[in-house]
Coordinates of C-alpha atoms in Angstrom, one line a residue:
X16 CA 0.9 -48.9 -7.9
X17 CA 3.4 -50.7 -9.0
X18 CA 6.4 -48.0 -9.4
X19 CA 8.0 -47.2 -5.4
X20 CA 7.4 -43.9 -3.8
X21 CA 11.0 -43.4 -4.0
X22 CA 11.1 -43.5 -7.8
X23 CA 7.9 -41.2 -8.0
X24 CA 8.9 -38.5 -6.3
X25 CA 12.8 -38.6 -8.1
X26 CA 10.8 -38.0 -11.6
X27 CA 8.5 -35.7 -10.2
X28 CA 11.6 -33.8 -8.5
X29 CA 13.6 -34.1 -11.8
X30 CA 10.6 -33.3 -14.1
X31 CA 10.6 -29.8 -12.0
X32 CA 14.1 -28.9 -12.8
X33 CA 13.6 -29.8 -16.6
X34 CA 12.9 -26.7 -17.3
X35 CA 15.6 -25.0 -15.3
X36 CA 17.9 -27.0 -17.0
X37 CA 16.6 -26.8 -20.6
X38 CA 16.9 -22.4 -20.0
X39 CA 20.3 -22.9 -18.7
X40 CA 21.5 -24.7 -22.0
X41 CA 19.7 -22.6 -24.4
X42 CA 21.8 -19.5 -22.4
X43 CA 25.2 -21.2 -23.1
X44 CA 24.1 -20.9 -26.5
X45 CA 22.6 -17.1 -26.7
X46 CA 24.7 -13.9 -26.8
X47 CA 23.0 -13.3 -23.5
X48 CA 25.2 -9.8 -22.8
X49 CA 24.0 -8.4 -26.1
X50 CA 20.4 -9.6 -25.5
X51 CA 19.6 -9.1 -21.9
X52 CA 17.2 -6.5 -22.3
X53 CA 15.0 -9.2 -24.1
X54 CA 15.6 -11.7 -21.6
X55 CA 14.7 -9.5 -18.9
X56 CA 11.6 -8.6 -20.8
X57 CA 10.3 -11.9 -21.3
X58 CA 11.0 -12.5 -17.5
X59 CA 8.8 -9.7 -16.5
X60 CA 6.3 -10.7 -18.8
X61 CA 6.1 -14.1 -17.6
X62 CA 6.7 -13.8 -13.8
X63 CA 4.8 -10.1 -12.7
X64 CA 2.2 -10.3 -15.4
X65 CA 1.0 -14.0 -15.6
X66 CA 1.6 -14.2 -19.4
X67 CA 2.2 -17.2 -21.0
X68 CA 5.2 -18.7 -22.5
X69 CA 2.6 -18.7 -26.2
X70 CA 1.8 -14.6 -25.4
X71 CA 5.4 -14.1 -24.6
X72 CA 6.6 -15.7 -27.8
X73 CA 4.0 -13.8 -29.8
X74 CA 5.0 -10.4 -28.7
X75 CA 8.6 -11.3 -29.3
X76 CA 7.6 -11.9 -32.6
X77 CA 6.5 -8.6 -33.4
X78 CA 9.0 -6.7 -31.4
X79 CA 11.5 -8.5 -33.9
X80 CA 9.6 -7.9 -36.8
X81 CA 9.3 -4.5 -36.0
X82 CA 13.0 -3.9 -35.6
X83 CA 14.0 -6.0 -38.5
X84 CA 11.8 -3.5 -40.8
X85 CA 12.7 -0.5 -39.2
X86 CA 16.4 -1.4 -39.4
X87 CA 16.3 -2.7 -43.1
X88 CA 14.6 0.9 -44.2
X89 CA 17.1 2.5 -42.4
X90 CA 14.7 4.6 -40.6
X91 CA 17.3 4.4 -36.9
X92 CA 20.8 3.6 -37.2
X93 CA 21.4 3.1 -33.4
X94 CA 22.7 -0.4 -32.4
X95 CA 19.8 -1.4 -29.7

C-alpha cells in the first residue's frame, strides 16, 4: 500500500517486456542466419506445444550432442 498505482503497473509493464528484451540482446550476439533452424525449433516447441523453456533446453541438449558425435566420427560431412 504504500507504492502508487502508477509505479505498480510501470514494473508490472516493464517486468513483461524483460523477457523480450533479454531475447533481443542475446540475438545481437547469436549467428542467428546460420542457426535459424534451431531458433525456429525451439519457437515451435515452446509456443504450439506448451513445452517449457527446461524441456526445450533439454532437448537442445541432445540434438547438440548428437551432432557433435556424429560430426566428430565423421559419419556426415554435410554443413547443417
Amino acid at each position: 500500500n504504500y507504492m502508487p498505482v502508477w509505479l505498480t503497473s510501470a514494473l508490472g509493464t516493464v517486468s513483461g517486456v524483460l523477457p523480450a528484451l533479454g531475447m533481443a540482446l542475446l540475438m545481437l550476439y547469436m549467428p542467428v542466419k546460420e542457426n535459424f533452424h534451431y531458433l525456429l525449433l525451439g519457437f515451435v516447441l515452446y509456443v504450439f506445444f506448451g513445452q517449457s523453456i527446461l524441456a526445450i533446453t533439454l532437448v537442445g541438449a541432445v540434438i547438440a550432442i548428437v551432432l557433435f558425435n556424429i560430426f566428430q566420427t565423421g559419419l556426415i560431412i554435410i554443413m547443417i
